Structure formats: structure tokens, C-alpha cells
Amino acid sequence: MKTTLATLTLCLVVLMATGFPLEKKGGSASGSAAKEKRVQYAAWDDVNVIAHGLLQLGQGLKEHVDKTKVQMRDISTKLKVFNRTVAELGKESQKLRVEGEALKVQARGLEDREGQLLNVTAELREKAEEMQQERRTMSERMNRLEEKVDSMLQGEPGLSDTNAGTKNKSDAHNIQLMLEAQNRRIDDLMERIRLQQEKLDKQNVRIRTLQSHIQQSKQRPSPRSSNTERSGIVEQGDSPVEVASDCHELFLRGETTSGVYTIKPINAEPFKVFCEMTVDGGWTVIQRRQDGSVDFDQQWHAYQKGFGNLNGEFWLGLEKIHTIAKDGGYILNIKLSDWGDDFASVRLPFRLGGEETKYTLQTMEVGTFSTLETSLGTDATSGLPFSTSDQDNDQKNDLNCAKHLSGGWWFSNCGRSNLNGRYFQSPPPKQRHQRKQGIFWKTWRGRYYPLKTSMIMIAPAAIENKS
């Protein structure tokens, strides 16, 4: 554009110079008059050239002005977008600062409470030690008194008086009562220490969670407008909030209400489970049968992924159970009820293998299995793979237990247990070949008694010490 303007200006100057020549000095007067008459008016072609050049110059100036206006509008739009982005970033930064301060206040409060709990726990431990010392002292006194009574009864000199012996026996009885009362006090103190320790564990989990939230809020990137991509800024989402690995961890964080929660086991994607919260801790429910609303006669893929309704009847899924209990250290808690509303419960330490092992269930024998536990525990000590009608992995060589009975289960030889069988409303069928397809636990109500409800839950073995 600048080149065009310079060219037009130069052309105009040349034309003006050639159209209006300067008068030369000297010469005759008549010659000068004739020359002035000859150059008084410029040629018409020269005027046209000058006019055309001026038109081009005006057109070029107009185009330059229009282009400048467009550029000014673009700059104004970008400035407005930038101003909005700066305002949004300021608001978000202020919000994050407020949230961070609130989390810091909560963390300080929890740390103060933790310090108080530590002080109370230390005091209780000191009292427990004092009580233990008193208990030892009382035991020593009791032993000496027993020796004295034994000597008296054996007729030693100076100890044959009957009244003295009766008094010593009375003193021994009183000391025994005192000792028992002291033992009860010690047991009560130990229970209080255990409760305080549980509260302290919960507070520690909450503090770690809050500290994690504070750290995430510091590292969380602020939201950007998509228009700022021109400046090289890329939009990123917030970091995910830490999710508990199972229901017992949720319990330690303060959740005490049974219901559906989201968990995320280690090295696994998050998924929803039903948590049964008890006074001992949180149990992750993996199976529930209660009304026959869900058909459990499913094939391998369904049992692997899970099916049903978490608020009703359901099977959580072998793969999800494996992600929770794959490293062992978990308890299998089985609750049963019959049509007379009697209840039974079985707890077995177990480990569950992955898909490559056909989700083999292995129980850990601690002592001798009770009669109730043998329906599953005895056969599973060496490992029982899971079987369905389309995957025969049971120990029966000439029969598919899942197809012969119903549903999918850790079958041994078809006859000990099957909590995923058909659900029969009361009264059950009269034919035995139909009743054996129901929900049964052989060592409780027998092979041909279809149970009313069953629920299978799992939790870390640490919960067993608090039950």
C-alpha cells in the first residue's frame, strides 16, 4: 500500500512539472508573449492522467482506512475477551483461596482434636499400667494368703485356731472380690483405650484426606477460556478427589450409614458398591438374595461383570471382587436365614484369584473348621475355581454342577453349598430334584432346604479383631 501511494505521488509531481514549465530568462518580449500563450493551459491528456492518479490515490486511501477499521475491531474484541478471562481467573483464584483457607482451618481443628485424643489415650494407658501393677500386687498378696491358709489347714503350730482360719478365709474371699473388681476395671479401661484408638485412627484418616484435598487445591489448574488457546494456554480439568478403596475405609473416614457408595481399589477403575455399615466397621456386599426378583441362572460373562440392583438382589461381579481382595487379608462373611426367621453366620479368611485362575476361591484354615463352615471352607482350602453352565470348572468329572443345579458358584462336587441357585417362595417344591436347585447350605438346614435369604460380604481381616 505504501508503494502504491509513493508511485502515485511521484507520477503527480512529474505531470505537474511537465504541464506547467517555468519561464526562461532572457529572449525577446514577443517571443516570451508567444511562449506564455502557448503554455497557458495544460494538455487534456495530462489532466486525465492526473485525475486518474488522484482517483487511484483516493481509492487506495479508502481501502487502507477500511482495513484499519477491521483490524481495530479485531483488537477490540480480543481485548474484551482478555478482560473477561482475567476477571474469571481472578474470581476462581479468590474462590480457591477461600476453599484452601477453610480446609486449613478444618485440618488445624482435626489436628487439635488428634492431640487431645493422644493425651487422653496416654492418660488411659498410664492408668491401665497402674491398674496392672495393682493387680500384680494383689496377686502376690493373694498367693501369700493362700500359703498361710494352706499352712493353717495342715496344722502348723500357731495356726490351728479355728476362728483365725475362718477369718483368713473371709479375708481371702474379700481379696478375691477386690481382685475381680480390679480386673473388671482394667478390662473397662482397656476397652476405653481400644475405642479411643479407633477414634484416633478415624481422625488420622480424615486428616490425611483433608491434607490431600488441600494439596490438590493448591495444584488444581484454574479453568481457562477456549479463546486463550491463541496465546498458547491449554485448558485442563481438575484433579480427581481421592476415593476409598473399600467400605471399611469409608467407615474409618466417618461414614456410618449403609447404602451405595463409590470405591476405587488399588490399580482399578472406580465402581459403585453397597456398603453394610456395622459397629465393627464397613462391609462390602458382593451378593444378596432376598425375594427372587433377579434371575441368578446366568452365564460366565454375567457373573464376571456383575448383575442385578445394588439396592435389591445382585451379584457384584467376580472381577470387581478380585480387585478388592486380590492381595488376601480379607474376611468372607456369609449371612443366612430360613423361613422360620432363624439366622446363621459364617466367617472365613479367604483369597480370590483372577481370571487366569478362573477366579479360584481359597480359604485360610485357622484352627479347625466348625460344622457350619465345612460346607465351603473345607473344600476351598486347596482352591475352588468358579463354575457356570457354560464354563465347567468344578471337581465333578462326569457332571456340570452349575447346569445340573442352577446359577454359578464355587462348586466342589455339587453337594455342599450353592447360594446362587434358584429362589423358591415358601412352601418349596415337593420334588427333591427341584428343591436341590435352590439356595442351600448343607451343614445348616440340609441339602434340600431352599433358604429364604443370603448375603455375602467382605472386609479387611483387621475388622475381625474388633468384632
PDB file of N, CA and C in Angstrom, residues 166-212:
ATOM      1  N   THR A 166     -11.009 -69.207 109.971  1.00  0.00           N
ATOM      2  CA  THR A 166     -12.222 -68.672 109.343  1.00  0.00           C
ATOM      3  C   THR A 166     -12.019 -67.223 108.923  1.00  0.00           C
ATOM      4  N   LYS A 167     -11.354 -66.470 109.776  1.00  0.00           N
ATOM      5  CA  LYS A 167     -11.094 -65.065 109.442  1.00  0.00           C
ATOM      6  C   LYS A 167     -10.208 -64.948 108.222  1.00  0.00           C
ATOM      7  N   ASN A 168      -9.180 -65.818 108.164  1.00  0.00           N
ATOM      8  CA  ASN A 168      -8.288 -65.771 106.999  1.00  0.00           C
ATOM      9  C   ASN A 168      -9.029 -66.119 105.723  1.00  0.00           C
ATOM     10  N   LYS A 169      -9.939 -67.112 105.828  1.00  0.00           N
ATOM     11  CA  LYS A 169     -10.733 -67.455 104.654  1.00  0.00           C
ATOM     12  C   LYS A 169     -11.613 -66.293 104.225  1.00  0.00           C
ATOM     13  N   SER A 170     -12.187 -65.603 105.222  1.00  0.00           N
ATOM     14  CA  SER A 170     -13.019 -64.449 104.897  1.00  0.00           C
ATOM     15  C   SER A 170     -12.183 -63.357 104.235  1.00  0.00           C
ATOM     16  N   ASP A 171     -10.972 -63.134 104.759  1.00  0.00           N
ATOM     17  CA  ASP A 171     -10.083 -62.144 104.150  1.00  0.00           C
ATOM     18  C   ASP A 171      -9.721 -62.547 102.725  1.00  0.00           C
ATOM     19  N   ALA A 172      -9.469 -63.834 102.530  1.00  0.00           N
ATOM     20  CA  ALA A 172      -9.137 -64.303 101.182  1.00  0.00           C
ATOM     21  C   ALA A 172     -10.299 -64.082 100.226  1.00  0.00           C
ATOM     22  N   HIS A 173     -11.511 -64.327 100.697  1.00  0.00           N
ATOM     23  CA  HIS A 173     -12.682 -64.109  99.849  1.00  0.00           C
ATOM     24  C   HIS A 173     -12.835 -62.630  99.493  1.00  0.00           C
ATOM     25  N   ASN A 174     -12.621 -61.774 100.499  1.00  0.00           N
ATOM     26  CA  ASN A 174     -12.726 -60.330 100.231  1.00  0.00           C
ATOM     27  C   ASN A 174     -11.670 -59.878  99.232  1.00  0.00           C
ATOM     28  N   ILE A 175     -10.469 -60.394  99.402  1.00  0.00           N
ATOM     29  CA  ILE A 175      -9.398 -60.026  98.466  1.00  0.00           C
ATOM     30  C   ILE A 175      -9.714 -60.528  97.064  1.00  0.00           C
ATOM     31  N   GLN A 176     -10.303 -61.749  97.030  1.00  0.00           N
ATOM     32  CA  GLN A 176     -10.689 -62.284  95.718  1.00  0.00           C
ATOM     33  C   GLN A 176     -11.722 -61.381  95.045  1.00  0.00           C
ATOM     34  N   LEU A 177     -12.703 -60.898  95.806  1.00  0.00           N
ATOM     35  CA  LEU A 177     -13.715 -59.985  95.255  1.00  0.00           C
ATOM     36  C   LEU A 177     -13.065 -58.685  94.788  1.00  0.00           C
ATOM     37  N   MET A 178     -12.136 -58.180  95.621  1.00  0.00           N
ATOM     38  CA  MET A 178     -11.448 -56.959  95.229  1.00  0.00           C
ATOM     39  C   MET A 178     -10.659 -57.171  93.943  1.00  0.00           C
ATOM     40  N   LEU A 179     -10.023 -58.342  93.844  1.00  0.00           N
ATOM     41  CA  LEU A 179      -9.237 -58.629  92.661  1.00  0.00           C
ATOM     42  C   LEU A 179     -10.123 -58.716  91.417  1.00  0.00           C
ATOM     43  N   GLU A 180     -11.285 -59.340  91.566  1.00  0.00           N
ATOM     44  CA  GLU A 180     -12.209 -59.427  90.434  1.00  0.00           C
ATOM     45  C   GLU A 180     -12.704 -58.047  90.022  1.00  0.00           C
ATOM     46  N   ALA A 181     -13.011 -57.218  91.027  1.00  0.00           N
ATOM     47  CA  ALA A 181     -13.443 -55.854  90.707  1.00  0.00           C
ATOM     48  C   ALA A 181     -12.327 -55.089  89.998  1.00  0.00           C
ATOM     49  N   GLN A 182     -11.097 -55.313  90.477  1.00  0.00           N
ATOM     50  CA  GLN A 182      -9.963 -54.658  89.837  1.00  0.00           C
ATOM     51  C   GLN A 182      -9.803 -55.126  88.399  1.00  0.00           C
ATOM     52  N   ASN A 183      -9.988 -56.415  88.165  1.00  0.00           N
ATOM     53  CA  ASN A 183      -9.896 -56.941  86.799  1.00  0.00           C
ATOM     54  C   ASN A 183     -10.958 -56.323  85.893  1.00  0.00           C
ATOM     55  N   ARG A 184     -12.152 -56.160  86.444  1.00  0.00           N
ATOM     56  CA  ARG A 184     -13.217 -55.540  85.639  1.00  0.00           C
ATOM     57  C   ARG A 184     -12.864 -54.102  85.290  1.00  0.00           C
ATOM     58  N   ARG A 185     -12.284 -53.397  86.264  1.00  0.00           N
ATOM     59  CA  ARG A 185     -11.877 -52.021  85.989  1.00  0.00           C
ATOM     60  C   ARG A 185     -10.793 -51.981  84.910  1.00  0.00           C
ATOM     61  N   ILE A 186      -9.863 -52.928  84.989  1.00  0.00           N
ATOM     62  CA  ILE A 186      -8.801 -52.977  83.978  1.00  0.00           C
ATOM     63  C   ILE A 186      -9.386 -53.270  82.606  1.00  0.00           C
ATOM     64  N   ASP A 187     -10.320 -54.244  82.554  1.00  0.00           N
ATOM     65  CA  ASP A 187     -10.949 -54.562  81.271  1.00  0.00           C
ATOM     66  C   ASP A 187     -11.713 -53.367  80.712  1.00  0.00           C
ATOM     67  N   ASP A 188     -12.379 -52.639  81.616  1.00  0.00           N
ATOM     68  CA  ASP A 188     -13.108 -51.448  81.169  1.00  0.00           C
ATOM     69  C   ASP A 188     -12.146 -50.403  80.615  1.00  0.00           C
ATOM     70  N   LEU A 189     -11.021 -50.220  81.293  1.00  0.00           N
ATOM     71  CA  LEU A 189     -10.033 -49.264  80.794  1.00  0.00           C
ATOM     72  C   LEU A 189      -9.461 -49.697  79.448  1.00  0.00           C
ATOM     73  N   MET A 190      -9.197 -50.977  79.306  1.00  0.00           N
ATOM     74  CA  MET A 190      -8.666 -51.460  78.041  1.00  0.00           C
ATOM     75  C   MET A 190      -9.678 -51.241  76.914  1.00  0.00           C
ATOM     76  N   GLU A 191     -10.962 -51.432  77.207  1.00  0.00           N
ATOM     77  CA  GLU A 191     -11.993 -51.193  76.197  1.00  0.00           C
ATOM     78  C   GLU A 191     -12.046 -49.717  75.823  1.00  0.00           C
ATOM     79  N   ARG A 192     -11.925 -48.853  76.841  1.00  0.00           N
ATOM     80  CA  ARG A 192     -11.916 -47.419  76.548  1.00  0.00           C
ATOM     81  C   ARG A 192     -10.708 -47.037  75.704  1.00  0.00           C
ATOM     82  N   ILE A 193      -9.573 -47.671  76.008  1.00  0.00           N
ATOM     83  CA  ILE A 193      -8.377 -47.400  75.192  1.00  0.00           C
ATOM     84  C   ILE A 193      -8.597 -47.849  73.757  1.00  0.00           C
ATOM     85  N   ARG A 194      -9.227 -49.011  73.585  1.00  0.00           N
ATOM     86  CA  ARG A 194      -9.492 -49.511  72.221  1.00  0.00           C
ATOM     87  C   ARG A 194     -10.403 -48.552  71.454  1.00  0.00           C
ATOM     88  N   LEU A 195     -11.458 -48.064  72.138  1.00  0.00           N
ATOM     89  CA  LEU A 195     -12.378 -47.121  71.485  1.00  0.00           C
ATOM     90  C   LEU A 195     -11.655 -45.821  71.130  1.00  0.00           C
ATOM     91  N   GLN A 196     -10.818 -45.346  72.064  1.00  0.00           N
ATOM     92  CA  GLN A 196     -10.068 -44.123  71.779  1.00  0.00           C
ATOM     93  C   GLN A 196      -9.120 -44.329  70.597  1.00  0.00           C
ATOM     94  N   GLN A 197      -8.528 -45.525  70.514  1.00  0.00           N
ATOM     95  CA  GLN A 197      -7.613 -45.801  69.406  1.00  0.00           C
ATOM     96  C   GLN A 197      -8.371 -45.814  68.081  1.00  0.00           C
ATOM     97  N   GLU A 198      -9.583 -46.390  68.091  1.00  0.00           N
ATOM     98  CA  GLU A 198     -10.400 -46.385  66.873  1.00  0.00           C
ATOM     99  C   GLU A 198     -10.735 -44.960  66.450  1.00  0.00           C
ATOM    100  N   LYS A 199     -11.141 -44.138  67.433  1.00  0.00           N
ATOM    101  CA  LYS A 199     -11.434 -42.741  67.105  1.00  0.00           C
ATOM    102  C   LYS A 199     -10.187 -42.045  66.557  1.00  0.00           C
ATOM    103  N   LEU A 200      -9.040 -42.359  67.153  1.00  0.00           N
ATOM    104  CA  LEU A 200      -7.799 -41.750  66.689  1.00  0.00           C
ATOM    105  C   LEU A 200      -7.475 -42.177  65.261  1.00  0.00           C
ATOM    106  N   ASP A 201      -7.719 -43.450  64.940  1.00  0.00           N
ATOM    107  CA  ASP A 201      -7.496 -43.921  63.574  1.00  0.00           C
ATOM    108  C   ASP A 201      -8.397 -43.179  62.593  1.00  0.00           C
ATOM    109  N   LYS A 202      -9.673 -42.992  62.975  1.00  0.00           N
ATOM    110  CA  LYS A 202     -10.594 -42.263  62.094  1.00  0.00           C
ATOM    111  C   LYS A 202     -10.130 -40.823  61.894  1.00  0.00           C
ATOM    112  N   GLN A 203      -9.683 -40.188  62.985  1.00  0.00           N
ATOM    113  CA  GLN A 203      -9.216 -38.813  62.862  1.00  0.00           C
ATOM    114  C   GLN A 203      -7.990 -38.732  61.951  1.00  0.00           C
ATOM    115  N   ASN A 204      -7.098 -39.724  62.061  1.00  0.00           N
ATOM    116  CA  ASN A 204      -5.916 -39.723  61.194  1.00  0.00           C
ATOM    117  C   ASN A 204      -6.298 -39.833  59.734  1.00  0.00           C
ATOM    118  N   VAL A 205      -7.294 -40.701  59.427  1.00  0.00           N
ATOM    119  CA  VAL A 205      -7.747 -40.847  58.045  1.00  0.00           C
ATOM    120  C   VAL A 205      -8.351 -39.543  57.546  1.00  0.00           C
ATOM    121  N   ARG A 206      -9.158 -38.900  58.406  1.00  0.00           N
ATOM    122  CA  ARG A 206      -9.775 -37.622  57.999  1.00  0.00           C
ATOM    123  C   ARG A 206      -8.714 -36.553  57.767  1.00  0.00           C
ATOM    124  N   ILE A 207      -7.704 -36.526  58.646  1.00  0.00           N
ATOM    125  CA  ILE A 207      -6.640 -35.528  58.487  1.00  0.00           C
ATOM    126  C   ILE A 207      -5.891 -35.761  57.183  1.00  0.00           C
ATOM    127  N   ARG A 208      -5.569 -37.044  56.889  1.00  0.00           N
ATOM    128  CA  ARG A 208      -4.869 -37.328  55.636  1.00  0.00           C
ATOM    129  C   ARG A 208      -5.717 -36.934  54.437  1.00  0.00           C
ATOM    130  N   THR A 209      -7.042 -37.182  54.540  1.00  0.00           N
ATOM    131  CA  THR A 209      -7.930 -36.818  53.432  1.00  0.00           C
ATOM    132  C   THR A 209      -7.955 -35.307  53.228  1.00  0.00           C
ATOM    133  N   LEU A 210      -8.072 -34.549  54.339  1.00  0.00           N
ATOM    134  CA  LEU A 210      -8.090 -33.094  54.228  1.00  0.00           C
ATOM    135  C   LEU A 210      -6.759 -32.566  53.696  1.00  0.00           C
ATOM    136  N   GLN A 211      -5.654 -33.139  54.173  1.00  0.00           N
ATOM    137  CA  GLN A 211      -4.358 -32.704  53.655  1.00  0.00           C
ATOM    138  C   GLN A 211      -4.235 -32.976  52.166  1.00  0.00           C
ATOM    139  N   SER A 212      -4.788 -34.115  51.729  1.00  0.00           N
ATOM    140  CA  SER A 212      -4.774 -34.420  50.302  1.00  0.00           C
ATOM    141  C   SER A 212      -5.603 -33.413  49.526  1.00  0.00           C
TER     142      SER A 212
END
